Amino acid sequence: MVELRRFLGGLWLFLALLRLGCAAPAVAGVDGRRAIAATDEDFVCATLRLGGSLQDKVVYGTGSGGGPCTPFVKNSSEMFGFTQGCLPMHRWDELNAFFQKSGARIVFGLNALNGRAPLPDGSMGGAWDYTNAASLIRYSASKGYKIHGWELGNELSGTGVGTRVGADQYAADVIALKSIVDNVYQGKPSKPLVLAPGGFFDAGWFTELIVKTRPNLMNVVTHHIYNLGPGVDTHLIEKILNPTYLDGMISTFSNLQGILKTSGTSAVAWVGESGGAYNSGHHLVTDTFVFSFWFLDQLGMSAKYDTKSYCRQSLIGGNYGLLNAATFQPNPDYYSALLWHRLMGTKVLSVTFSGTNMIRAYAHCARNSPGITLLLINLSGNTTNQVSVTSEGVHAKNTVKKHSRKLAGSMREEYHLTPKDGNLQSQVMLLNGMALVTDANGGIPRLEPVKVDAAHPITVAAYSIVFAHIPNFSAPACS
């Protein structure tokens, strides 16, 4: 069966080459001499984050508050449209039993608005009342529940969503959380991370938070990304296919990287939540093939600026889930994330691309394998490109020929991703021409590459994505 899949994949590539006509030449220069950044091993977020807007209005039924533990009630006059709600401990116990069985790592968002009072300017004032949260942390530790991290608040940074908290006070609250975590987990074999603020990037606000928690009073700086705007926007696909629009996120990643490098902190950056288009995305856009252009570009770009982990909104739920909420079938982005995880290692390499601005190019040392993996994303629906790969940047044409001679006789592995029937809004992704669908038992299909002579250019079809593993590429950074 495996050999048949490889044969069909090779046949698909051969037929694609026949359809090329005159393909446009391009060059990807990969500098393998040194890594420019590094991600965590589980860069495509391996944690489950429990949180969101209502986390800041939750109280925990540990008995510390003295009142009854009642659920949320919808009320349009209340902030976020709901009354305060309570998480009973029997439900927390059930959740942790599920976490243990699934092997999931958990980041739990704490109620950062507890104890604060509204101010005339729309912000929330006063210190965080951490007594209820501290009781939950102590309860969880006493039960032996493994929590990967405790995160303070949701989208309260900068101008906030719904409301906001000043950076000076937030820093003091993060320091209080760090003290609680250090005390509760003292002497235990592992200690959860302290994360904050779980909000949208604001350079001045984030700088103040980071400076006032340095050098080590906060482990992870988390920020959220919904750069495509609201899910109801009818121009989402145009934005996704526009390289200039995609480049708009560079400033956020670059500025946060600069703040962390110069502030004297040990904290690292995570994208704590990202769904592209807020308010649940857009059916037949954020749950289809075209969204993998945005998602994989985000992964490549954020890694380049030293982001350690990238957490997608969501595993299931809304129109941007990795799984279809009705059928539980993986959406295209599930397979994009899986291929990234299997092929892209932690060391990020610099890539210079010439020939067109419609191809996005990213390279990492290969994961658990020699050489490099190059990711190419073709945003153009009109042009197929023949991409030659060189080492140490883009130089003259004779360098391309020299590098091709070095690779002569060796093979590379290619994974070509395209939409079913050429429809960008298809919810079925093809790998080397074969549909990626689960089997009768729900098993994930084998992700088999096609093998190609490494001396030949990489064919990147219109509206396609290619992962190319080049094992014999000379990259001292990867050795």
CSV table of C-alpha atoms in Angstrom, one decimal:
chain,number,residue,atom,x,y,z
A,1,MET,CA,0.0,0.0,0.0
A,2,VAL,CA,2.8,2.4,0.9
A,3,GLU,CA,4.6,1.7,-2.4
A,4,LEU,CA,1.3,2.3,-4.3
A,5,ARG,CA,0.9,5.7,-2.5
A,6,ARG,CA,4.5,6.6,-3.5
A,7,PHE,CA,3.9,5.6,-7.1
A,8,LEU,CA,0.7,7.6,-7.3
A,9,GLY,CA,2.4,10.6,-5.7
A,10,GLY,CA,5.2,10.4,-8.2
A,11,LEU,CA,2.7,10.1,-11.0
A,12,TRP,CA,0.9,13.1,-9.7
A,13,LEU,CA,4.1,15.2,-9.7
A,14,PHE,CA,5.0,14.0,-13.2
A,15,LEU,CA,1.6,15.0,-14.5
A,16,ALA,CA,1.9,18.4,-12.7
A,17,LEU,CA,5.2,18.9,-14.5
A,18,LEU,CA,3.7,18.2,-17.9
A,19,ARG,CA,1.1,20.9,-17.2
A,20,LEU,CA,3.8,23.5,-16.3
A,21,GLY,CA,4.4,25.0,-19.7
A,22,CYS,CA,6.8,27.9,-19.0
A,23,ALA,CA,7.3,28.1,-15.3
A,24,ALA,CA,8.8,31.2,-13.7
A,25,PRO,CA,12.3,30.7,-12.2
A,26,ALA,CA,13.1,31.7,-8.6
A,27,VAL,CA,15.8,31.2,-6.1
A,28,ALA,CA,15.7,30.5,-2.4
A,29,GLY,CA,19.0,31.2,-0.6
A,30,VAL,CA,19.2,29.4,2.7
A,31,ASP,CA,22.0,30.4,5.1
A,32,GLY,CA,22.8,27.3,7.0
A,33,ARG,CA,25.8,28.7,8.8
A,34,ARG,CA,24.0,29.7,11.9
A,35,ALA,CA,20.5,29.7,13.3
A,36,ILE,CA,18.7,33.1,13.6
A,37,ALA,CA,16.2,31.9,16.2
A,38,ALA,CA,15.0,28.8,18.0
A,39,THR,CA,11.5,27.5,18.9
A,40,ASP,CA,10.5,25.1,21.6
A,41,GLU,CA,10.2,21.4,20.7
A,42,ASP,CA,6.4,21.7,20.7
A,43,PHE,CA,6.3,25.0,18.7
A,44,VAL,CA,2.9,24.2,17.3
A,45,CYS,CA,1.3,24.5,20.7
A,46,ALA,CA,0.9,21.1,22.4
A,47,THR,CA,-1.0,22.7,25.3
A,48,LEU,CA,-4.7,23.0,25.9
A,49,ARG,CA,-5.5,26.5,27.1
A,50,LEU,CA,-8.6,27.0,29.3
A,51,GLY,CA,-9.5,30.6,29.1
A,52,GLY,CA,-11.2,33.4,27.2
A,53,SER,CA,-13.2,36.5,28.0
A,54,LEU,CA,-15.3,34.8,30.8
A,55,GLN,CA,-12.3,33.5,32.7
A,56,ASP,CA,-11.9,36.9,34.3
A,57,LYS,CA,-15.4,36.6,35.7
A,58,VAL,CA,-15.0,33.1,37.1
A,59,VAL,CA,-14.8,32.3,40.8
A,60,TYR,CA,-13.6,28.9,41.9
A,61,GLY,CA,-15.7,26.8,44.2
A,62,THR,CA,-13.0,25.8,46.7
A,63,GLY,CA,-15.0,27.1,49.6
A,64,SER,CA,-12.7,30.1,50.1
A,65,GLY,CA,-15.4,32.6,49.0
A,66,GLY,CA,-18.1,31.3,51.3
A,67,GLY,CA,-21.0,31.8,48.9
A,68,PRO,CA,-22.9,29.4,46.6
A,69,CYS,CA,-21.2,28.1,43.5
A,70,THR,CA,-23.6,29.2,40.7
A,71,PRO,CA,-23.1,29.0,36.9
A,72,PHE,CA,-23.0,31.9,34.5
A,73,VAL,CA,-26.2,33.5,33.5
A,74,LYS,CA,-26.6,35.4,30.3
A,75,ASN,CA,-27.2,39.1,30.9
A,76,SER,CA,-26.6,41.7,28.2
A,77,SER,CA,-26.2,44.5,30.7
A,78,GLU,CA,-23.2,42.8,32.3
A,79,MET,CA,-19.6,43.0,31.1
A,80,PHE,CA,-19.0,40.3,28.4
A,81,GLY,CA,-22.8,39.6,28.4
A,82,PHE,CA,-22.8,37.3,31.4
A,83,THR,CA,-23.0,37.4,35.2
A,84,GLN,CA,-20.2,36.1,37.3
A,85,GLY,CA,-20.0,32.2,37.3
A,86,CYS,CA,-18.5,29.6,39.4
A,87,LEU,CA,-16.3,26.6,38.6
A,88,PRO,CA,-17.2,23.8,41.0
A,89,MET,CA,-14.4,21.5,42.1
A,90,HIS,CA,-16.2,18.3,41.0
A,91,ARG,CA,-16.1,19.7,37.5
A,92,TRP,CA,-12.4,20.7,37.9
A,93,ASP,CA,-11.7,17.1,39.1
A,94,GLU,CA,-13.5,15.7,36.0
A,95,LEU,CA,-11.5,18.0,33.7
A,96,ASN,CA,-8.3,16.9,35.2
A,97,ALA,CA,-9.2,13.2,34.8
A,98,PHE,CA,-9.7,14.0,31.1
A,99,PHE,CA,-6.4,15.9,30.9
A,100,GLN,CA,-4.6,12.9,32.5
A,101,LYS,CA,-6.1,10.4,30.1
A,102,SER,CA,-5.5,12.5,27.0
A,103,GLY,CA,-1.9,13.4,28.0
A,104,ALA,CA,-2.6,17.1,27.4
A,105,ARG,CA,-0.5,19.8,28.9
A,106,ILE,CA,-2.7,22.5,30.5
A,107,VAL,CA,-2.4,26.3,30.7
A,108,PHE,CA,-5.2,27.6,32.9
A,109,GLY,CA,-6.3,31.3,32.7
A,110,LEU,CA,-7.0,32.9,36.0
A,111,ASN,CA,-9.6,35.5,37.0
A,112,ALA,CA,-7.5,38.7,36.7
A,113,LEU,CA,-10.5,41.0,37.3
A,114,ASN,CA,-11.4,39.6,40.7
A,115,GLY,CA,-11.5,42.3,43.3
A,116,ARG,CA,-11.1,45.2,41.0
A,117,ALA,CA,-13.5,48.2,40.5
A,118,PRO,CA,-14.5,50.0,37.4
A,119,LEU,CA,-13.0,53.5,36.8
A,120,PRO,CA,-14.6,56.4,35.0
A,121,ASP,CA,-12.3,55.9,32.0
A,122,GLY,CA,-13.6,52.4,31.4
A,123,SER,CA,-10.6,50.6,32.9
A,124,MET,CA,-10.5,48.5,36.0
A,125,GLY,CA,-8.6,49.8,39.0
A,126,GLY,CA,-7.2,48.3,42.2
A,127,ALA,CA,-5.1,45.2,42.9
A,128,TRP,CA,-6.1,41.7,41.8
A,129,ASP,CA,-7.7,39.8,44.7
A,130,TYR,CA,-5.7,36.6,44.4
A,131,THR,CA,-7.1,34.7,47.4
A,132,ASN,CA,-9.6,32.7,45.4
A,133,ALA,CA,-7.1,31.9,42.6
A,134,ALA,CA,-4.5,30.9,45.3
A,135,SER,CA,-7.0,28.5,46.8
A,136,LEU,CA,-7.5,26.8,43.3
A,137,ILE,CA,-3.7,26.6,42.8
A,138,ARG,CA,-3.3,25.0,46.3
A,139,TYR,CA,-6.2,22.6,45.7
A,140,SER,CA,-4.7,21.5,42.3
A,141,ALA,CA,-1.3,21.0,43.8
A,142,SER,CA,-2.7,18.9,46.7
A,143,LYS,CA,-4.5,16.7,44.2
A,144,GLY,CA,-1.3,16.2,42.2
A,145,TYR,CA,-2.9,17.8,39.1
A,146,LYS,CA,-0.2,18.6,36.5
A,147,ILE,CA,-0.7,22.2,35.3
A,148,HIS,CA,1.8,23.3,32.7
A,149,GLY,CA,1.2,27.0,33.4
A,150,TRP,CA,-1.0,29.5,35.2
A,151,GLU,CA,-1.9,32.5,33.0
A,152,LEU,CA,-3.1,35.8,34.4
A,153,GLY,CA,-6.0,37.4,32.6
A,154,ASN,CA,-7.4,37.6,29.1
A,155,GLU,CA,-7.1,40.5,26.7
A,156,LEU,CA,-6.8,43.2,29.4
A,157,SER,CA,-3.5,44.7,28.0
A,158,GLY,CA,-3.2,48.0,26.1
A,159,THR,CA,-6.7,49.3,25.2
A,160,GLY,CA,-8.1,45.9,26.2
A,161,VAL,CA,-11.2,44.1,25.0
A,162,GLY,CA,-14.2,45.0,27.1
A,163,THR,CA,-12.0,46.6,29.7
A,164,ARG,CA,-8.3,47.1,30.5
A,165,VAL,CA,-5.9,47.1,33.4
A,166,GLY,CA,-2.8,49.4,33.6
A,167,ALA,CA,0.6,47.8,33.0
A,168,ASP,CA,2.0,48.9,36.4
A,169,GLN,CA,-0.7,47.3,38.4
A,170,TYR,CA,-0.7,44.2,36.1
A,171,ALA,CA,3.0,43.8,36.8
A,172,ALA,CA,2.4,43.8,40.5
A,173,ASP,CA,-0.3,41.2,40.1
A,174,VAL,CA,2.0,38.9,38.0
A,175,ILE,CA,4.6,39.2,40.8
A,176,ALA,CA,2.0,38.2,43.3
A,177,LEU,CA,1.0,35.2,41.1
A,178,LYS,CA,4.7,34.2,40.8
A,179,SER,CA,5.0,34.3,44.6
A,180,ILE,CA,2.0,32.1,45.0
A,181,VAL,CA,3.3,29.5,42.5
A,182,ASP,CA,6.7,29.5,44.1
A,183,ASN,CA,5.3,28.9,47.6
A,184,VAL,CA,2.7,26.3,46.6
A,185,TYR,CA,5.1,24.2,44.5
A,186,GLN,CA,8.2,24.6,46.7
A,187,GLY,CA,10.0,21.3,47.0
A,188,LYS,CA,7.9,19.7,44.2
A,189,PRO,CA,9.7,18.1,41.2
A,190,SER,CA,8.3,20.6,38.7
A,191,LYS,CA,6.7,24.0,38.9
A,192,PRO,CA,4.2,25.5,36.5
A,193,LEU,CA,5.0,28.4,34.3
A,194,VAL,CA,3.7,31.9,35.0
A,195,LEU,CA,2.3,33.5,31.9
A,196,ALA,CA,0.8,36.9,31.1
A,197,PRO,CA,-0.9,39.0,29.8
A,198,GLY,CA,-2.8,36.9,27.1
A,199,GLY,CA,-3.7,40.1,25.2
A,200,PHE,CA,-3.1,42.1,22.1
A,201,PHE,CA,0.4,43.6,21.7
A,202,ASP,CA,0.8,47.2,22.7
A,203,ALA,CA,4.5,48.2,22.7
A,204,GLY,CA,4.4,50.6,25.6
A,205,TRP,CA,2.2,48.5,27.8
A,206,PHE,CA,4.2,45.3,27.1
A,207,THR,CA,7.5,47.1,27.7
A,208,GLU,CA,6.3,48.3,31.2
A,209,LEU,CA,5.1,44.8,32.1
A,210,ILE,CA,8.3,43.1,31.0
A,211,VAL,CA,10.6,45.6,32.6
A,212,LYS,CA,8.8,45.5,36.0
A,213,THR,CA,8.8,41.7,36.1
A,214,ARG,CA,12.4,41.3,35.1
A,215,PRO,CA,14.6,39.3,35.4
A,216,ASN,CA,12.6,36.2,36.2
A,217,LEU,CA,9.2,37.0,37.8
A,218,MET,CA,7.3,36.0,34.6
A,219,ASN,CA,8.2,33.0,32.5
A,220,VAL,CA,6.2,33.6,29.3
A,221,VAL,CA,4.8,36.7,27.6
A,222,THR,CA,1.7,35.7,25.7
A,223,HIS,CA,-0.1,37.7,23.1
A,224,HIS,CA,-3.1,37.1,20.8
A,225,ILE,CA,-3.4,37.5,17.0
A,226,TYR,CA,-6.5,38.2,15.0
A,227,ASN,CA,-4.9,40.3,12.3
A,228,LEU,CA,-7.5,39.5,9.6
A,229,GLY,CA,-10.3,41.3,11.5
A,230,PRO,CA,-13.8,40.1,12.1
A,231,GLY,CA,-15.0,36.8,10.8
A,232,VAL,CA,-17.9,38.5,9.0
A,233,ASP,CA,-15.5,40.4,6.7
A,234,THR,CA,-16.2,39.4,3.1
A,235,HIS,CA,-12.6,40.2,2.0
A,236,LEU,CA,-10.8,37.6,4.2
A,237,ILE,CA,-9.4,35.6,1.2
A,238,GLU,CA,-8.1,38.8,-0.4
A,239,LYS,CA,-6.2,39.6,2.8
A,240,ILE,CA,-4.8,36.1,3.1
A,241,LEU,CA,-3.5,36.1,-0.5
A,242,ASN,CA,-2.0,39.6,-0.2
A,243,PRO,CA,1.7,39.4,0.8
A,244,THR,CA,1.8,43.0,1.9
A,245,TYR,CA,-1.1,42.4,4.3
A,246,LEU,CA,0.6,39.3,5.7
A,247,ASP,CA,3.8,41.4,6.3
A,248,GLY,CA,1.8,43.7,8.5
A,249,MET,CA,2.4,41.2,11.4
A,250,ILE,CA,6.2,41.5,11.1
A,251,SER,CA,6.3,44.7,13.3
A,252,THR,CA,4.5,42.9,16.2
A,253,PHE,CA,6.8,39.9,16.2
A,254,SER,CA,9.9,42.1,15.7
A,255,ASN,CA,9.1,44.7,18.3
A,256,LEU,CA,8.3,42.1,21.0
A,257,GLN,CA,11.5,40.2,20.2
A,258,GLY,CA,13.4,43.5,20.6
A,259,ILE,CA,11.8,44.3,23.9
A,260,LEU,CA,12.6,40.9,25.3
A,261,LYS,CA,16.2,41.1,24.1
A,262,THR,CA,17.0,44.5,25.5
A,263,SER,CA,15.0,44.5,28.8
A,264,GLY,CA,17.1,42.0,30.8
A,265,THR,CA,14.3,39.5,31.2
A,266,SER,CA,14.4,35.7,31.0
A,267,ALA,CA,10.8,35.6,29.8
A,268,VAL,CA,10.1,34.2,26.3
A,269,ALA,CA,7.3,35.0,23.8
A,270,TRP,CA,4.4,32.8,22.9
A,271,VAL,CA,1.4,33.4,20.7
A,272,GLY,CA,-1.1,32.3,23.3
A,273,GLU,CA,-4.2,32.4,21.1
A,274,SER,CA,-4.6,33.0,17.4
A,275,GLY,CA,-7.6,32.3,15.2
A,276,GLY,CA,-6.9,34.9,12.4
A,277,ALA,CA,-10.4,36.3,12.2
A,278,TYR,CA,-12.2,37.0,15.5
A,279,ASN,CA,-15.7,36.1,16.5
A,280,SER,CA,-15.4,32.5,15.5
A,281,GLY,CA,-13.8,33.0,12.0
A,282,HIS,CA,-15.8,32.5,8.8
A,283,HIS,CA,-17.2,29.2,7.6
A,284,LEU,CA,-15.7,28.1,4.3
A,285,VAL,CA,-12.7,30.4,4.8
A,286,THR,CA,-11.0,29.8,8.1
A,287,ASP,CA,-11.9,26.1,8.0
A,288,THR,CA,-10.7,25.4,4.5
A,289,PHE,CA,-7.5,25.0,2.4
A,290,VAL,CA,-7.0,28.8,1.9
A,291,PHE,CA,-6.5,29.3,5.6
A,292,SER,CA,-3.4,27.2,5.6
A,293,PHE,CA,-1.7,30.0,3.6
A,294,TRP,CA,-2.3,32.3,6.5
A,295,PHE,CA,-1.6,29.7,9.2
A,296,LEU,CA,1.7,28.3,7.9
A,297,ASP,CA,2.9,31.9,7.1
A,298,GLN,CA,2.2,32.8,10.7
A,299,LEU,CA,4.1,29.8,12.0
A,300,GLY,CA,7.1,30.6,9.7
A,301,MET,CA,7.1,34.4,10.5
A,302,SER,CA,6.7,34.0,14.3
A,303,ALA,CA,9.4,31.4,14.5
A,304,LYS,CA,11.8,33.7,12.6
A,305,TYR,CA,11.3,36.3,15.4
A,306,ASP,CA,12.1,33.8,18.2
A,307,THR,CA,8.5,32.9,19.2
A,308,LYS,CA,8.8,29.7,21.3
A,309,SER,CA,5.3,28.4,21.0
A,310,TYR,CA,2.3,29.2,18.8
A,311,CYS,CA,-1.2,28.2,20.1
A,312,ARG,CA,-4.0,28.0,17.6
A,313,GLN,CA,-7.6,28.9,18.4
A,314,SER,CA,-9.0,26.3,18.5
A,315,LEU,CA,-8.7,22.5,18.5
A,316,ILE,CA,-12.5,22.3,18.0
A,317,GLY,CA,-15.1,25.0,18.1
A,318,GLY,CA,-16.1,28.0,16.0
A,319,ASN,CA,-15.2,28.1,12.3
A,320,TYR,CA,-11.4,28.1,12.9
A,321,GLY,CA,-11.1,24.8,14.7
A,322,LEU,CA,-8.4,22.3,13.6
A,323,LEU,CA,-11.2,19.7,13.7
A,324,ASN,CA,-14.7,20.0,12.1
A,325,ALA,CA,-17.1,20.5,15.0
A,326,ALA,CA,-19.8,18.4,13.5
A,327,THR,CA,-17.9,15.5,12.1
A,328,PHE,CA,-14.6,15.7,14.1
A,329,GLN,CA,-12.8,15.2,10.7
A,330,PRO,CA,-9.5,17.2,10.6
A,331,ASN,CA,-9.7,20.4,8.6
A,332,PRO,CA,-6.8,21.3,6.3
A,333,ASP,CA,-4.9,23.2,9.0
A,334,TYR,CA,-4.7,20.1,11.1
A,335,TYR,CA,-2.6,18.5,8.4
A,336,SER,CA,-0.6,21.7,7.9
A,337,ALA,CA,0.2,21.7,11.6
A,338,LEU,CA,1.1,18.0,11.7
A,339,LEU,CA,3.5,18.3,8.7
A,340,TRP,CA,5.1,21.3,10.4
A,341,HIS,CA,5.6,19.4,13.6
A,342,ARG,CA,7.1,16.4,11.8
A,343,LEU,CA,9.4,18.2,9.4
A,344,MET,CA,10.4,21.6,10.9
A,345,GLY,CA,13.0,21.4,13.6
A,346,THR,CA,13.6,24.0,16.4
A,347,LYS,CA,16.5,25.9,14.7
A,348,VAL,CA,15.4,28.6,12.3
A,349,LEU,CA,17.5,29.5,9.3
A,350,SER,CA,17.6,32.7,7.3
A,351,VAL,CA,16.1,32.6,3.8
A,352,THR,CA,16.4,35.1,1.0
A,353,PHE,CA,14.0,34.7,-1.9
A,354,SER,CA,14.2,36.2,-5.3
A,355,GLY,CA,11.9,35.9,-8.3
A,356,THR,CA,8.4,36.9,-7.0
A,357,ASN,CA,6.9,38.4,-3.8
A,358,MET,CA,4.0,35.9,-4.1
A,359,ILE,CA,6.0,33.0,-2.6
A,360,ARG,CA,6.6,33.0,1.1
A,361,ALA,CA,9.7,31.0,2.1
A,362,TYR,CA,10.9,29.7,5.5
A,363,ALA,CA,13.6,27.2,6.4
A,364,HIS,CA,14.5,25.2,9.6
A,365,CYS,CA,16.9,22.5,10.4
A,366,ALA,CA,15.0,19.3,9.7
A,367,ARG,CA,13.4,17.6,12.7
A,368,ASN,CA,15.2,14.4,13.8
A,369,SER,CA,16.9,14.1,10.4
A,370,PRO,CA,19.9,15.5,8.6
A,371,GLY,CA,19.7,18.6,6.5
A,372,ILE,CA,17.0,21.3,6.2
A,373,THR,CA,13.3,21.6,5.5
A,374,LEU,CA,12.2,24.4,3.3
A,375,LEU,CA,8.6,25.6,3.3
A,376,LEU,CA,7.3,27.4,0.2
A,377,ILE,CA,3.8,29.0,0.0
A,378,ASN,CA,2.6,30.2,-3.4
A,379,LEU,CA,-0.1,32.9,-3.0
A,380,SER,CA,-0.4,33.2,-6.8
A,381,GLY,CA,-3.2,31.5,-8.7
A,382,ASN,CA,-1.6,32.2,-12.0
A,383,THR,CA,2.1,31.2,-11.8
A,384,THR,CA,3.9,28.0,-11.2
A,385,ASN,CA,7.5,28.6,-10.0
A,386,GLN,CA,10.6,26.5,-10.4
A,387,VAL,CA,12.6,27.3,-7.2
A,388,SER,CA,16.3,26.6,-7.2
A,389,VAL,CA,17.8,26.3,-3.7
A,390,THR,CA,21.2,27.7,-2.9
A,391,SER,CA,23.3,27.9,0.3
A,392,GLU,CA,24.5,31.1,2.1
A,393,GLY,CA,22.1,33.5,0.4
A,394,VAL,CA,21.3,34.4,-3.2
A,395,HIS,CA,24.2,35.0,-5.5
A,396,ALA,CA,24.9,34.7,-9.1
A,397,LYS,CA,23.5,32.0,-11.4
A,398,ASN,CA,26.8,30.1,-11.4
A,399,THR,CA,26.2,29.6,-7.6
A,400,VAL,CA,22.9,27.9,-8.3
A,401,LYS,CA,24.6,25.6,-10.8
A,402,LYS,CA,27.5,24.9,-8.3
A,403,HIS,CA,25.0,24.0,-5.6
A,404,SER,CA,23.0,21.8,-8.0
A,405,ARG,CA,26.2,19.9,-8.8
A,406,LYS,CA,26.8,19.4,-5.1
A,407,LEU,CA,23.4,17.8,-4.7
A,408,ALA,CA,23.6,15.7,-7.9
A,409,GLY,CA,22.8,12.1,-7.3
A,410,SER,CA,21.0,12.8,-3.9
A,411,MET,CA,17.3,12.9,-3.4
A,412,ARG,CA,14.9,15.1,-1.5
A,413,GLU,CA,11.4,14.5,-0.1
A,414,GLU,CA,8.6,16.8,-1.2
A,415,TYR,CA,5.1,17.2,0.3
A,416,HIS,CA,2.9,19.2,-2.1
A,417,LEU,CA,-0.4,20.5,-0.6
A,418,THR,CA,-3.2,21.6,-2.9
A,419,PRO,CA,-7.0,22.0,-2.5
A,420,LYS,CA,-9.4,19.3,-3.8
A,421,ASP,CA,-10.7,20.2,-7.3
A,422,GLY,CA,-8.5,23.3,-7.2
A,423,ASN,CA,-11.1,25.0,-5.0
A,424,LEU,CA,-9.3,27.2,-2.4
A,425,GLN,CA,-12.4,26.9,-0.2
A,426,SER,CA,-12.4,23.1,-0.1
A,427,GLN,CA,-12.3,21.5,3.3
A,428,VAL,CA,-10.3,18.6,1.8
A,429,MET,CA,-6.5,19.0,1.4
A,430,LEU,CA,-4.6,16.9,-1.1
A,431,LEU,CA,-1.1,15.6,-0.4
A,432,ASN,CA,0.8,14.9,-3.6
A,433,GLY,CA,-2.6,14.6,-5.3
A,434,MET,CA,-4.2,12.3,-2.8
A,435,ALA,CA,-7.0,13.4,-0.5
A,436,LEU,CA,-6.2,13.5,3.2
A,437,VAL,CA,-9.1,11.8,4.9
A,438,THR,CA,-9.3,9.5,8.0
A,439,ASP,CA,-9.9,5.8,7.6
A,440,ALA,CA,-13.0,3.9,8.9
A,441,ASN,CA,-11.5,3.8,12.4
A,442,GLY,CA,-10.7,7.5,12.5
A,443,GLY,CA,-7.0,7.0,11.9
A,444,ILE,CA,-4.9,9.7,10.3
A,445,PRO,CA,-3.6,8.8,6.8
A,446,ARG,CA,0.1,8.3,6.2
A,447,LEU,CA,1.8,11.5,5.1
A,448,GLU,CA,4.0,10.1,2.3
A,449,PRO,CA,6.4,12.4,0.3
A,450,VAL,CA,7.5,12.1,-3.3
A,451,LYS,CA,11.2,11.7,-3.9
A,452,VAL,CA,12.8,14.0,-6.3
A,453,ASP,CA,16.4,14.5,-7.6
A,454,ALA,CA,17.8,17.2,-5.3
A,455,ALA,CA,19.7,18.8,-8.1
A,456,HIS,CA,16.5,19.8,-9.8
A,457,PRO,CA,14.5,23.0,-8.9
A,458,ILE,CA,11.4,22.6,-6.7
A,459,THR,CA,8.2,22.9,-8.6
A,460,VAL,CA,5.7,25.1,-6.7
A,461,ALA,CA,2.3,25.0,-8.4
A,462,ALA,CA,-0.1,27.9,-8.4
A,463,TYR,CA,-2.0,28.1,-5.1
A,464,SER,CA,0.0,25.4,-3.5
A,465,ILE,CA,2.2,24.8,-0.4
A,466,VAL,CA,5.4,22.7,-0.5
A,467,PHE,CA,7.5,21.3,2.3
A,468,ALA,CA,10.8,20.1,0.9
A,469,HIS,CA,13.2,18.0,3.1
A,470,ILE,CA,16.7,18.3,1.7
A,471,PRO,CA,18.9,15.9,3.7
A,472,ASN,CA,22.2,16.6,1.9
A,473,PHE,CA,22.0,20.4,2.2
A,474,SER,CA,25.1,21.7,3.8
A,475,ALA,CA,24.0,23.5,7.0
A,476,PRO,CA,26.6,23.6,9.8
A,477,ALA,CA,24.0,25.1,12.1
A,478,CYS,CA,22.1,21.8,11.9
A,479,SER,CA,24.9,19.5,12.7
